[in-house]
Amino acid sequence: MSTVSIMYSGGLDSYIMYHYAKATGHNPLCISVDLGHPYAEIEWQSYCNMPDNDYKPNVIRLNFSDLYPAIANRITNQIIPSRNVLLAVIGSMFNSRVWLGVLDGEQNGKEHDKSYKYFQDTTNLLTFTNSFFQEATIVETPFSHMTKAQTIGWALQYGIPEERLFETTSCYSGTHKKCGVCLTCYKRKVAFLLNGIDEPGYDKNPLKTSYAREMDKEIPLAIAKNDYSRFTKTRCDEWTKLKNILK
């Protein structure tokens, strides 16, 4: 059984990734890195508030909380420059295999530290720089072929109760667990709906936000043009399914 570093945020994706590692024969070591981002404490408290049972992972927490304030003038939409590069470096200090929770379609984002090239180049770089300690370093995402809805579907089939999934947070707000306004709340709400679950607890309806309106405009255009450079075919199909669910 190989040990894998799970870069654990306390969010839905990393929580499912921990269980996915166990289910696929790996020994997961969860590492949470506080970079000082506004929602870091909410994420950590969500983890701490989880009941102590077999569903709760053990997590090592590292404190780099001075980083975000120090580079705040360079940050847009709370995206930390080369964040996943930093996380991969930290994870590789613990193990030769590092997992990041990047989903289907996110590889096409403007932040290139989720792209296929990022994973390939970071693997090559860390294999070189860590060669004194380990023969090879692999940086990967186990979810490159799965959307958020599909990872939730897998978790439910694996036997994780939906109540355990609800205990995680995916929100960009620094003061709310589920603000309902940010894009991550929208993606999370949609993913649960696609699994037949109307997740409670949002401060505002994520389906009524400006981001939701943008998706309702942009995705039909992508489908009409058969252009899946921004939204993958799977994500477009899920949007169509969502519209049918909401009729």
Short mmCIF file of C-alpha atoms in Angstrom, two decimals:
data_model
loop_
_atom_site.label_atom_id
_atom_site.label_comp_id
_atom_site.label_asym_id
_atom_site.label_seq_id
_atom_site.Cartn_x
_atom_site.Cartn_y
_atom_site.Cartn_z
CA MET A 1 0.00 0.00 0.00
CA SER A 2 1.58 3.29 -1.12
CA THR A 3 1.29 6.47 0.92
CA VAL A 4 -0.04 9.54 -0.86
CA SER A 5 -0.04 13.15 0.30
CA ILE A 6 -3.59 14.50 0.12
CA MET A 7 -3.49 18.29 -0.01
CA TYR A 8 -6.51 18.74 2.21
CA SER A 9 -8.46 21.99 2.35
CA GLY A 10 -11.44 20.84 4.37
CA GLY A 11 -13.59 21.26 1.30
CA LEU A 12 -15.80 18.74 -0.41
CA ASP A 13 -13.31 17.69 -3.10
CA SER A 14 -10.41 16.96 -0.75
CA TYR A 15 -12.68 15.16 1.70
CA ILE A 16 -13.90 12.82 -1.03
CA MET A 17 -10.34 12.49 -2.33
CA TYR A 18 -9.25 11.16 1.07
CA HIS A 19 -11.89 8.43 0.92
CA TYR A 20 -11.09 7.75 -2.74
CA ALA A 21 -7.47 7.13 -1.82
CA LYS A 22 -8.50 4.61 0.83
CA ALA A 23 -10.89 2.88 -1.56
CA THR A 24 -8.22 2.53 -4.26
CA GLY A 25 -5.62 0.94 -2.00
CA HIS A 26 -3.58 3.96 -0.92
CA ASN A 27 -2.59 5.12 2.54
CA PRO A 28 -3.66 8.80 2.61
CA LEU A 29 -1.73 11.41 4.60
CA CYS A 30 -3.86 14.57 4.73
CA ILE A 31 -1.97 17.88 4.86
CA SER A 32 -3.79 21.18 5.36
CA VAL A 33 -1.84 24.34 4.53
CA ASP A 34 -3.11 27.63 5.94
CA LEU A 35 -1.96 30.28 3.45
CA GLY A 36 -3.82 33.05 5.22
CA HIS A 37 -6.62 33.12 2.64
CA PRO A 38 -9.91 34.61 3.89
CA TYR A 39 -11.76 31.30 4.10
CA ALA A 40 -8.93 29.28 5.70
CA GLU A 41 -10.38 29.39 9.20
CA ILE A 42 -13.89 28.48 8.04
CA GLU A 43 -12.45 25.45 6.22
CA TRP A 44 -10.49 24.37 9.28
CA GLN A 45 -13.41 24.82 11.63
CA SER A 46 -15.58 22.71 9.34
CA TYR A 47 -13.03 19.95 9.69
CA CYS A 48 -12.70 20.39 13.47
CA ASN A 49 -16.49 20.30 13.88
CA MET A 50 -16.80 16.94 12.15
CA PRO A 51 -17.78 14.11 14.52
CA ASP A 52 -14.86 11.90 15.48
CA ASN A 53 -15.73 8.74 13.56
CA ASP A 54 -14.41 6.56 10.75
CA TYR A 55 -15.37 9.18 8.14
CA LYS A 56 -13.12 11.89 9.61
CA PRO A 57 -9.51 11.93 8.39
CA ASN A 58 -6.49 12.73 10.52
CA VAL A 59 -4.96 15.97 9.23
CA ILE A 60 -1.57 17.65 9.65
CA ARG A 61 -1.96 21.43 9.59
CA LEU A 62 0.86 23.73 8.50
CA ASN A 63 0.77 27.47 9.09
CA PHE A 64 1.82 29.89 6.33
CA SER A 65 -0.88 32.39 7.26
CA ASP A 66 1.34 35.44 6.64
CA LEU A 67 1.50 34.68 2.92
CA TYR A 68 -1.88 35.89 1.66
CA PRO A 69 -1.75 39.30 3.42
CA ALA A 70 1.80 39.82 2.17
CA ILE A 71 0.81 39.37 -1.49
CA ALA A 72 -2.77 40.68 -1.27
CA ASN A 73 -2.12 43.37 -3.90
CA ARG A 74 -1.36 40.65 -6.48
CA ILE A 75 -4.44 38.53 -5.84
CA THR A 76 -7.57 38.56 -8.03
CA ASN A 77 -10.75 36.65 -7.14
CA GLN A 78 -8.86 35.09 -4.21
CA ILE A 79 -6.66 33.12 -6.62
CA ILE A 80 -3.18 32.75 -5.07
CA PRO A 81 -0.43 32.79 -7.74
CA SER A 82 1.04 29.29 -8.27
CA ARG A 83 -0.77 27.98 -5.20
CA ASN A 84 -0.80 24.41 -6.46
CA VAL A 85 2.92 24.56 -7.19
CA LEU A 86 3.54 25.45 -3.54
CA LEU A 87 1.18 22.71 -2.33
CA ALA A 88 2.87 20.13 -4.55
CA VAL A 89 6.29 21.06 -3.18
CA ILE A 90 5.06 20.72 0.41
CA GLY A 91 3.30 17.44 -0.29
CA SER A 92 6.40 15.99 -1.96
CA MET A 93 8.40 16.63 1.22
CA PHE A 94 6.23 13.99 2.94
CA ASN A 95 5.72 11.44 0.16
CA SER A 96 6.68 10.64 -3.40
CA ARG A 97 3.07 10.85 -4.59
CA VAL A 98 0.95 14.00 -4.19
CA TRP A 99 -2.76 14.36 -4.93
CA LEU A 100 -4.55 17.64 -5.65
CA GLY A 101 -8.32 17.88 -6.04
CA VAL A 102 -8.58 19.18 -9.61
CA LEU A 103 -11.76 18.16 -11.42
CA ASP A 104 -12.80 17.59 -15.02
CA GLY A 105 -12.93 20.93 -16.81
CA GLU A 106 -10.83 22.83 -14.28
CA GLN A 107 -7.71 22.08 -16.36
CA ASN A 108 -9.01 24.65 -18.86
CA GLY A 109 -9.06 27.49 -16.33
CA LYS A 110 -7.11 30.72 -16.56
CA GLU A 111 -5.01 29.71 -13.56
CA HIS A 112 -2.60 27.31 -15.26
CA ASP A 113 -1.62 25.47 -12.07
CA LYS A 114 -4.53 23.09 -12.69
CA SER A 115 -3.64 22.28 -16.30
CA TYR A 116 -2.34 18.99 -17.67
CA LYS A 117 0.94 20.76 -18.42
CA TYR A 118 1.18 21.85 -14.78
CA PHE A 119 0.93 18.27 -13.54
CA GLN A 120 3.44 17.00 -16.08
CA ASP A 121 5.98 19.78 -15.56
CA THR A 122 5.67 19.80 -11.76
CA THR A 123 6.14 16.03 -11.68
CA ASN A 124 9.28 16.38 -13.78
CA LEU A 125 10.66 19.25 -11.71
CA LEU A 126 10.07 17.59 -8.33
CA THR A 127 11.36 14.25 -9.57
CA PHE A 128 14.59 16.10 -10.37
CA THR A 129 14.83 18.21 -7.20
CA ASN A 130 13.80 15.35 -4.87
CA SER A 131 15.96 12.68 -6.52
CA PHE A 132 18.27 12.54 -3.47
CA PHE A 133 15.29 11.49 -1.32
CA GLN A 134 13.10 9.43 -3.69
CA GLU A 135 13.42 7.88 -7.11
CA ALA A 136 10.42 9.70 -8.58
CA THR A 137 7.85 12.26 -7.48
CA ILE A 138 4.37 12.10 -8.97
CA VAL A 139 1.97 15.05 -8.76
CA GLU A 140 -1.49 14.16 -9.99
CA THR A 141 -5.21 14.49 -9.58
CA PRO A 142 -7.31 11.35 -9.28
CA PHE A 143 -10.37 13.31 -10.42
CA SER A 144 -9.25 14.60 -13.82
CA HIS A 145 -11.94 12.41 -15.43
CA MET A 146 -14.70 13.30 -12.94
CA THR A 147 -16.86 16.36 -12.37
CA LYS A 148 -17.88 17.49 -8.89
CA ALA A 149 -21.25 15.81 -9.41
CA GLN A 150 -19.54 12.57 -10.34
CA THR A 151 -17.27 12.64 -7.28
CA ILE A 152 -20.35 13.13 -5.08
CA GLY A 153 -22.01 10.25 -6.89
CA TRP A 154 -18.97 8.07 -6.23
CA ALA A 155 -18.92 9.05 -2.53
CA LEU A 156 -22.59 8.16 -2.09
CA GLN A 157 -22.09 4.81 -3.81
CA TYR A 158 -19.04 4.18 -1.62
CA GLY A 159 -21.31 4.55 1.40
CA ILE A 160 -20.48 8.01 2.72
CA PRO A 161 -23.71 9.49 4.14
CA GLU A 162 -24.79 12.77 2.56
CA GLU A 163 -24.78 14.34 6.04
CA ARG A 164 -21.00 13.80 6.21
CA LEU A 165 -20.59 15.54 2.85
CA PHE A 166 -22.72 18.46 4.08
CA GLU A 167 -20.22 19.01 6.92
CA THR A 168 -17.53 20.16 4.49
CA THR A 169 -17.33 23.69 3.14
CA SER A 170 -16.49 24.94 -0.36
CA CYS A 171 -17.25 28.62 0.12
CA TYR A 172 -14.97 31.59 -0.69
CA SER A 173 -16.56 33.71 2.02
CA GLY A 174 -14.45 34.31 5.09
CA THR A 175 -17.47 34.62 7.36
CA HIS A 176 -20.07 32.17 6.00
CA LYS A 177 -19.93 28.41 5.53
CA LYS A 178 -22.27 28.56 2.52
CA CYS A 179 -22.76 32.13 1.35
CA GLY A 180 -24.59 31.02 -1.79
CA VAL A 181 -23.11 33.91 -3.80
CA CYS A 182 -19.61 32.73 -4.76
CA LEU A 183 -18.92 30.49 -7.75
CA THR A 184 -17.87 27.56 -5.55
CA CYS A 185 -21.25 27.59 -3.81
CA TYR A 186 -22.95 27.51 -7.21
CA LYS A 187 -20.85 24.56 -8.39
CA ARG A 188 -21.47 22.69 -5.15
CA LYS A 189 -25.25 23.31 -5.19
CA VAL A 190 -25.48 22.12 -8.80
CA ALA A 191 -23.39 19.01 -8.12
CA PHE A 192 -25.68 17.90 -5.31
CA LEU A 193 -28.81 18.62 -7.38
CA LEU A 194 -27.43 16.43 -10.16
CA ASN A 195 -27.34 13.63 -7.59
CA GLY A 196 -30.94 14.25 -6.58
CA ILE A 197 -30.02 16.10 -3.38
CA ASP A 198 -31.09 19.65 -2.52
CA GLU A 199 -28.36 20.55 -0.04
CA PRO A 200 -29.67 22.88 2.70
CA GLY A 201 -27.97 25.71 4.57
CA TYR A 202 -27.14 28.33 1.92
CA ASP A 203 -27.54 31.99 2.94
CA LYS A 204 -28.73 32.82 -0.58
CA ASN A 205 -29.90 30.68 -3.47
CA PRO A 206 -26.80 29.90 -5.60
CA LEU A 207 -29.03 29.41 -8.65
CA LYS A 208 -30.08 33.08 -8.56
CA THR A 209 -26.61 34.65 -8.58
CA SER A 210 -24.72 36.54 -11.28
CA TYR A 211 -22.44 33.53 -11.79
CA ALA A 212 -25.47 31.29 -12.38
CA ARG A 213 -26.79 33.79 -14.94
CA GLU A 214 -23.39 33.81 -16.64
CA MET A 215 -23.43 30.00 -16.91
CA ASP A 216 -26.97 30.09 -18.28
CA LYS A 217 -25.72 32.41 -21.01
CA GLU A 218 -22.28 31.01 -21.82
CA ILE A 219 -22.89 27.25 -21.73
CA PRO A 220 -25.72 27.27 -24.32
CA LEU A 221 -23.44 29.29 -26.61
CA ALA A 222 -20.67 26.72 -26.18
CA ILE A 223 -23.12 23.91 -26.96
CA ALA A 224 -24.45 25.71 -30.03
CA LYS A 225 -20.92 26.28 -31.36
CA ASN A 226 -19.74 22.80 -30.35
CA ASP A 227 -16.89 24.61 -28.56
CA TYR A 228 -15.70 22.80 -25.44
CA SER A 229 -12.50 24.75 -24.87
CA ARG A 230 -13.85 26.44 -21.72
CA PHE A 231 -16.58 24.03 -20.63
CA THR A 232 -16.00 20.33 -21.26
CA LYS A 233 -18.62 18.26 -23.04
CA THR A 234 -19.42 16.50 -19.77
CA ARG A 235 -19.99 19.78 -17.95
CA CYS A 236 -22.26 21.03 -20.73
CA ASP A 237 -24.24 17.80 -20.58
CA GLU A 238 -24.61 18.26 -16.82
CA TRP A 239 -25.91 21.81 -17.33
CA THR A 240 -28.55 20.46 -19.72
CA LYS A 241 -29.50 17.81 -17.17
CA LEU A 242 -29.77 20.47 -14.47
CA LYS A 243 -32.15 22.55 -16.57
CA ASN A 244 -34.36 19.48 -17.02
CA ILE A 245 -34.31 18.83 -13.27
CA LEU A 246 -35.35 22.41 -12.53
CA LYS A 247 -38.28 22.44 -14.97
#
